[in-house]
Amino acid sequence: MKYYSLNKTAPVADFKEATIRGLAPDKGLYFPESIPKQDKIFFEEMNKYADEEIAFKIIQPYVGDAIPENELKRIVAETINFEIPLKKVSENIYSLELFHGPTLAFKDIGARFMSRCLGYFVKNNDKKITVLVATSGDTGGAVANGFFNVDGVDVVILYPSGKVSSVQEKQLVTLGNNVHALEISGTFDDCQQMVKQAFSDKALNEKLFLTSANSINVARWLPQQFYYLFAWKQWNDKSNPPVISVPSGNFGNICAGILAHISGLPVKHFIAACNANKVVPDFLQTEKYQPQKAVTTISNAMDVGNPSNFVRILELFNNEFADLKKVLSSDSTSDEETRKTIKEVFEKENYLLDPHGAVAYSALENYLKQHPEEKGYILETAHPVKFYDVVEPVIDQKIALPESVISIMSKQKNSTIMEPDFQKLKEYLLEKD
Ligand SMILES: *Cc1c(COP(=O)(O)O)cnc(C)c1O
């Protein structure tokens, strides 16, 4: 498989090069030259396949000969070695629980796949790779955990001070070794801007081998298709495919779902569920795409004012607005509505949502009111305990902390505080080694 840059002025790259570079040299996102179609029978008989086989079958054409079959099988198996159940919540709404991995959020899947691919690619390198990543909450922990102690890889994580939950922060700042946490006194957009500047800084790129682990990286984006297929495997009513509601921030997750759908996965409709950051809901209303400054909400991993993967979604539809509208709707849910949803679903259905899942739930409920003959599922992208500060007051109860959380909460915080100033980041990176 070859990947071209969406800015169309860089040479094509194979999976290895696209993974190592992250962004193309012309700053465009990489996009596959063709979208592999899977046989209809594969989806009809999905129950016959093990999860590892399903994941391998989907990802293999994208990897091509960049990784040998036995290595790729090992990487896939390690990526998904935890359960991903589809649970019934109400009469017509299910929850695909993506939070059973090591950092209790769906980003574990992309991060684990990517870190293992990079680990394979740099095996015989003499120059260390520096993975540079901005996080609005969950990316950092997943990436830090995925790359922790991977030989030949250094990880530098930028996160907005005071804008991530205490559990999220602990997951970033307590690993140490090859993982460095920078606490930026600014917003997520500031962090993302600093990272972008680093990638285009000549001096920095001469000295260091920089790569990104944000969801723009093809090795994080593409494996997110896996669990849409696992959900289909568990979907009871194959004659009535699901409406899928995805809590969306940078739109990598939902973009992977749409990709799987184009490869043949049966889906009735996609909903991009957003919080108050509603560039995409507005776009689908007005056809005008107007990036905004991110506003802070209780579903903080979705506080994104200019979603980086949205250009990929447009490309999937050849920029045809009418075609896009047929497959994708989008909704914006306020914090107040999110809290109300958490409370109602807990009391009525005895199911505890995290704020991101609650945004998706609210959007799906609204949609199903208009389409009562449909059923659907939400992607429950994080364990509610990651956001206990928000969730506990809403349900007026304590949530039991899983063992993995208890052990990190008592660990020493180890971060470097930095102003949102690219020069400061540059100095830090140059002096790091
Ligand atoms: C990152 C994240 C999202 C948003 O995912 P995107 O792929 O950026 O749209 C949603 N929920 C949680 C819990 C997240 O960590």
XYZ file of C-alpha atoms and ligand atoms in Angstrom:
448
model
C 0.000 0.000 0.000
C 1.184 3.493 -0.842
C 0.095 6.629 0.996
C -0.167 10.088 -0.536
C -0.201 13.404 1.255
C -3.520 15.227 1.387
C -1.600 18.387 0.507
C -0.647 16.564 -2.735
C 2.884 17.969 -3.011
C 4.957 15.258 -1.268
C 6.141 11.935 -2.693
C 4.086 8.839 -1.863
C 5.279 6.713 1.050
C 4.863 3.102 2.132
C 3.452 2.138 5.548
C 6.862 2.223 7.202
C 7.739 5.679 5.970
C 4.273 7.069 6.703
C 4.442 5.677 10.244
C 7.897 7.036 10.957
C 7.166 10.454 9.483
C 3.688 10.926 10.941
C 3.031 13.954 8.733
C 4.168 14.097 5.097
C 7.013 16.554 4.299
C 4.458 19.009 2.844
C 2.600 18.876 6.220
C -0.287 16.937 4.745
C -1.876 13.901 6.366
C -1.108 10.573 4.744
C -3.993 8.815 3.040
C -4.077 5.331 1.442
C -3.999 5.267 -2.366
C -6.844 2.785 -2.423
C -9.295 1.409 0.106
C -9.217 -2.387 0.205
C -12.623 -4.037 -0.165
C -13.310 -7.121 1.921
C -15.586 -9.919 0.662
C -19.224 -9.771 1.631
C -18.978 -13.262 3.035
C -16.307 -12.114 5.499
C -18.843 -9.828 7.144
C -21.660 -12.371 6.904
C -19.577 -15.052 8.581
C -17.639 -12.874 10.977
C -18.575 -15.093 13.930
C -16.368 -17.821 12.478
C -13.209 -15.744 12.868
C -11.131 -15.093 15.962
C -10.626 -11.411 16.776
C -6.922 -11.689 15.884
C -7.814 -13.052 12.444
C -10.329 -10.276 11.831
C -7.865 -7.589 12.839
C -5.071 -9.105 10.770
C -7.271 -9.398 7.681
C -8.302 -5.750 7.919
C -4.876 -4.251 8.595
C -2.672 -6.458 6.376
C -3.428 -4.691 3.065
C -2.565 -1.339 4.688
C 0.766 -2.592 5.991
C 1.702 -4.463 2.814
C 5.222 -5.858 2.925
C 6.491 -3.278 5.431
C 6.123 -5.864 8.211
C 6.362 -9.647 7.679
C 3.250 -11.696 8.328
C 4.414 -13.400 11.533
C 5.558 -10.092 13.081
C 2.307 -8.388 12.135
C 0.321 -11.232 13.658
C 2.264 -10.826 16.902
C 1.714 -7.038 16.878
C -2.019 -7.463 16.288
C -2.353 -10.045 19.048
C -0.510 -7.834 21.551
C -2.599 -4.819 20.545
C -5.945 -6.422 21.356
C -5.121 -8.681 24.284
C -8.019 -7.401 26.402
C -11.774 -7.773 26.047
C -13.884 -5.404 23.907
C -17.478 -6.346 24.795
C -20.670 -4.946 23.306
C -23.066 -4.529 26.222
C -26.782 -3.904 26.155
C -27.732 -0.693 27.965
C -31.349 -0.030 26.993
C -33.955 -1.407 24.608
C -32.241 -0.058 21.497
C -28.846 1.204 22.688
C -25.687 -0.825 23.242
C -22.249 0.193 24.465
C -19.012 -0.976 22.891
C -16.643 -0.880 25.856
C -13.230 0.173 24.641
C -11.808 0.894 28.074
C -10.507 -2.468 29.234
C -6.914 -1.756 28.159
C -4.032 -0.635 30.397
C -4.906 3.101 30.491
C -8.678 2.550 30.514
C -9.404 4.344 27.226
C -9.816 3.386 23.575
C -6.571 5.103 22.615
C -4.734 2.084 24.021
C -5.586 0.217 20.835
C -4.074 2.699 18.386
C -1.149 3.480 20.664
C -0.275 -0.156 21.298
C -0.370 -0.949 17.598
C 1.716 2.060 16.653
C 4.340 1.620 19.365
C 4.916 -1.967 18.345
C 5.168 -1.075 14.645
C 7.682 1.677 15.415
C 9.562 -0.644 17.751
C 9.854 -3.069 14.830
C 10.942 -0.354 12.378
C 13.685 1.116 14.592
C 15.126 -2.200 15.709
C 18.373 -1.761 13.818
C 18.602 2.044 13.817
C 21.493 3.865 15.459
C 19.582 7.168 15.718
C 17.005 7.344 18.483
C 13.444 8.293 17.532
C 11.674 10.995 19.534
C 7.911 10.625 19.617
C 6.422 14.070 20.188
C 2.782 14.230 21.145
C 0.205 16.761 22.324
C -2.613 15.394 24.436
C -5.989 16.741 25.450
C -6.315 13.946 27.976
C -6.162 10.329 26.999
C -3.620 10.228 24.187
C -0.739 10.936 26.507
C -1.374 8.061 28.866
C -1.980 5.569 26.087
C 1.106 6.656 24.162
C 3.273 6.800 27.274
C 2.126 3.333 28.276
C 2.478 1.940 24.739
C 6.060 3.210 24.323
C 7.251 2.820 27.903
C 10.627 1.044 27.824
C 10.535 0.481 24.028
C 14.204 0.477 22.992
C 15.379 3.273 20.709
C 12.317 5.449 21.345
C 12.058 8.571 23.508
C 8.606 10.016 24.234
C 7.848 13.693 24.928
C 4.267 14.512 25.884
C 2.748 18.000 26.044
C -0.433 18.454 28.052
C -2.429 21.542 29.091
C -1.894 22.271 32.777
C -5.026 21.890 34.887
C -7.127 20.740 31.930
C -6.750 16.979 32.229
C -8.283 14.854 34.978
C -6.161 13.783 37.924
C -6.126 10.159 36.784
C -5.176 11.195 33.255
C -2.359 13.337 34.579
C -1.007 10.588 36.807
C -0.848 8.248 33.822
C 1.445 10.741 32.082
C 3.712 11.916 34.825
C 4.524 8.778 36.776
C 6.227 6.471 34.268
C 9.600 8.173 33.863
C 12.504 6.443 32.098
C 12.044 7.152 28.338
C 8.766 9.048 28.917
C 8.968 12.835 29.502
C 5.896 14.903 30.463
C 5.720 18.649 29.712
C 3.013 20.552 31.564
C 2.085 23.511 29.349
C 0.433 26.569 30.922
C -2.047 26.906 28.056
C -4.746 25.005 26.157
C -4.649 21.778 24.156
C -4.606 23.850 20.966
C -1.436 25.586 22.256
C 0.156 22.177 22.805
C -0.863 20.998 19.362
C 0.482 24.211 17.806
C 3.868 23.778 19.526
C 4.112 20.206 18.287
C 3.219 21.276 14.752
C 5.921 23.945 14.833
C 8.486 21.435 16.055
C 7.790 19.211 13.078
C 8.404 22.053 10.659
C 11.516 23.415 12.401
C 14.577 22.757 10.287
C 17.282 22.873 12.961
C 15.313 20.604 15.233
C 14.703 18.035 12.533
C 18.367 17.991 11.558
C 19.402 17.171 15.097
C 16.545 14.861 16.094
C 14.506 12.150 14.438
C 11.037 13.421 15.350
C 7.772 11.608 14.828
C 4.211 12.120 15.956
C 1.977 9.724 17.844
C -1.172 11.803 17.498
C -4.157 10.243 15.813
C -2.986 11.607 12.461
C -0.356 8.848 12.375
C -1.536 6.078 10.064
C -0.344 3.431 12.531
C -2.713 4.841 15.155
C -5.548 5.717 12.843
C -5.930 2.461 10.898
C -6.071 -0.134 13.742
C -9.056 1.734 15.171
C -11.067 -0.097 12.532
C -10.636 -3.336 14.493
C -13.272 -2.809 17.123
C -15.980 -1.715 14.694
C -15.630 -5.202 13.258
C -15.616 -6.821 16.695
C -18.858 -4.974 17.424
C -20.372 -6.306 14.213
C -19.313 -9.807 15.212
C -21.288 -9.342 18.442
C -24.265 -7.590 16.791
C -27.292 -9.885 17.067
C -29.562 -8.553 14.386
C -27.459 -8.827 11.233
C -30.477 -7.875 9.100
C -30.629 -4.470 10.786
C -27.124 -2.943 10.982
C -26.365 -0.475 13.774
C -26.369 3.282 13.964
C -22.974 4.086 15.495
C -22.440 7.107 17.725
C -18.810 8.088 18.243
C -17.650 10.675 20.789
C -15.465 12.822 18.576
C -12.610 15.265 19.139
C -9.955 15.004 16.460
C -12.208 12.652 14.459
C -9.643 9.874 14.060
C -11.842 7.267 15.670
C -14.950 7.929 13.602
C -12.856 8.301 10.457
C -11.551 4.752 11.019
C -15.123 3.517 11.402
C -16.159 5.109 8.126
C -13.099 3.577 6.484
C -14.149 0.104 7.695
C -17.628 0.810 6.354
C -16.244 1.656 2.917
C -14.344 -1.642 3.038
C -17.691 -3.390 3.444
C -18.671 -3.254 7.114
C -22.480 -2.971 7.381
C -23.471 0.253 9.190
C -26.788 2.075 9.055
C -25.476 5.503 9.922
C -22.681 7.297 11.768
C -23.143 10.041 14.321
C -20.220 12.255 15.252
C -21.106 13.168 18.822
C -19.483 16.412 19.932
C -19.544 18.503 23.088
C -19.697 22.321 22.938
C -16.846 22.211 20.425
C -19.086 21.997 17.407
C -17.161 22.896 14.274
C -18.351 19.707 12.564
C -22.038 19.877 13.621
C -22.007 23.448 12.308
C -20.309 22.366 9.102
C -22.941 19.706 8.446
C -25.620 22.349 8.920
C -24.062 25.151 6.895
C -21.407 23.509 4.681
C -18.987 26.087 6.084
C -15.949 24.769 7.944
C -14.860 27.327 10.498
C -12.233 26.287 13.060
C -12.831 27.721 16.530
C -10.827 28.158 19.681
C -11.371 25.082 21.840
C -13.662 25.551 24.819
C -13.217 23.550 28.009
C -15.859 20.938 28.840
C -16.282 17.936 31.130
C -15.598 15.614 28.186
C -12.134 17.109 27.833
C -10.640 14.619 25.375
C -13.028 16.123 22.826
C -12.116 19.766 23.454
C -10.781 20.361 19.980
C -11.462 23.477 17.923
C -9.985 22.291 14.640
C -10.242 18.494 14.316
C -7.115 17.249 12.575
C -8.619 14.140 10.967
C -11.631 15.810 9.430
C -9.796 16.342 6.128
C -9.508 12.566 5.891
C -13.259 12.196 6.217
C -13.754 14.730 3.427
C -11.281 12.774 1.289
C -13.192 9.538 1.920
C -16.166 11.209 0.248
C -14.136 12.957 -2.455
C -15.210 16.218 -0.846
C -18.800 15.585 -1.937
C -20.888 17.205 0.768
C -24.122 15.465 -0.264
C -22.513 12.000 -0.095
C -21.030 12.759 3.299
C -24.392 13.878 4.684
C -25.958 10.552 3.747
C -23.544 8.617 5.963
C -22.747 11.063 8.732
C -24.765 13.231 11.103
C -23.394 15.253 13.947
C -24.751 16.574 17.194
C -23.511 18.850 19.960
C -24.276 18.121 23.621
C -23.826 20.626 26.450
C -22.179 19.778 29.772
C -25.536 20.107 31.470
C -27.122 17.609 29.092
C -24.104 15.302 29.498
C -24.479 15.258 33.288
C -28.203 14.656 32.936
C -27.551 11.695 30.635
C -25.036 10.144 33.049
C -27.553 10.440 35.872
C -30.548 9.128 33.916
C -28.781 6.164 32.370
C -27.312 5.246 35.748
C -30.659 5.423 37.508
C -32.807 3.896 34.764
C -30.485 1.355 33.182
C -27.977 0.795 35.963
C -25.145 1.575 33.551
C -22.454 4.102 34.350
C -21.271 6.232 31.426
C -18.174 8.392 31.395
C -18.702 11.971 30.107
C -17.523 11.095 26.563
C -19.763 8.062 26.307
C -22.599 10.173 27.699
C -22.189 12.709 24.890
C -22.447 9.837 22.403
C -25.432 8.378 24.240
C -27.307 11.650 24.220
C -26.677 12.118 20.481
C -27.792 8.548 19.728
C -30.936 8.907 21.814
C -31.839 12.062 19.904
C -31.252 10.318 16.601
C -33.277 7.241 17.525
C -36.212 9.430 18.515
C -36.366 10.456 14.864
C -35.653 6.900 13.638
C -37.535 4.616 16.040
C -37.093 1.516 13.856
C -33.273 1.621 14.256
C -30.922 0.325 16.917
C -27.426 1.431 17.645
C -24.405 1.496 19.847
C -22.128 4.084 21.333
C -18.379 3.783 21.579
C -17.687 3.977 25.305
C -14.217 5.448 24.890
C -13.119 5.704 28.535
C -13.760 4.052 31.875
C -15.918 6.351 34.048
C -13.356 6.148 36.825
C -10.955 8.202 34.703
C -13.391 11.051 35.224
C -14.512 10.319 38.758
C -14.168 14.028 39.600
C -17.075 14.667 37.186
C -19.069 11.469 37.543
C -19.215 10.958 41.327
C -21.054 14.203 42.171
C -23.558 13.494 39.375
C -24.566 10.061 40.649
C -23.911 11.021 44.261
C -21.873 7.871 44.841
C -18.233 6.853 44.976
C -16.857 4.735 42.137
C -14.531 1.944 43.136
C -11.025 2.538 41.776
C -9.520 -0.308 39.771
C -6.199 -1.639 41.056
C -4.232 -0.039 38.204
C -5.493 3.406 39.219
C -4.893 2.991 42.949
C -1.278 2.113 42.341
C -0.498 5.202 40.219
C -2.393 7.727 42.359
C 0.176 7.419 45.121
C 3.176 7.745 42.804
C 5.361 10.850 42.612
C 4.522 13.380 39.884
C 7.407 14.052 37.543
C 6.780 16.773 34.932
C 8.453 19.879 33.497
C 6.375 23.064 33.567
C 6.594 25.140 30.383
C 4.987 28.267 28.901
C 3.119 27.827 25.600
C 6.131 29.061 23.660
C 7.709 27.059 20.849
C 11.221 28.397 21.580
C 11.045 26.887 25.053
C 10.086 23.514 23.607
C 12.876 23.720 21.074
C 15.493 24.436 23.754
C 14.169 21.569 25.818
C 14.318 19.104 22.938
C 17.799 20.149 21.901
C 19.115 19.775 25.428
C 17.249 16.584 26.265
C 19.906 14.141 25.084
C -9.466 10.979 22.335
C -10.779 10.697 22.902
C -11.942 10.957 22.173
C -11.908 11.586 20.810
O -11.392 10.717 19.827
P -10.971 11.282 18.392
O -10.437 10.117 17.658
O -9.934 12.344 18.640
O -12.184 11.858 17.770
C -13.154 10.596 22.730
N -13.226 10.058 23.960
C -12.141 9.816 24.700
C -12.295 9.243 26.059
C -10.880 10.119 24.194
O -9.797 9.874 24.920
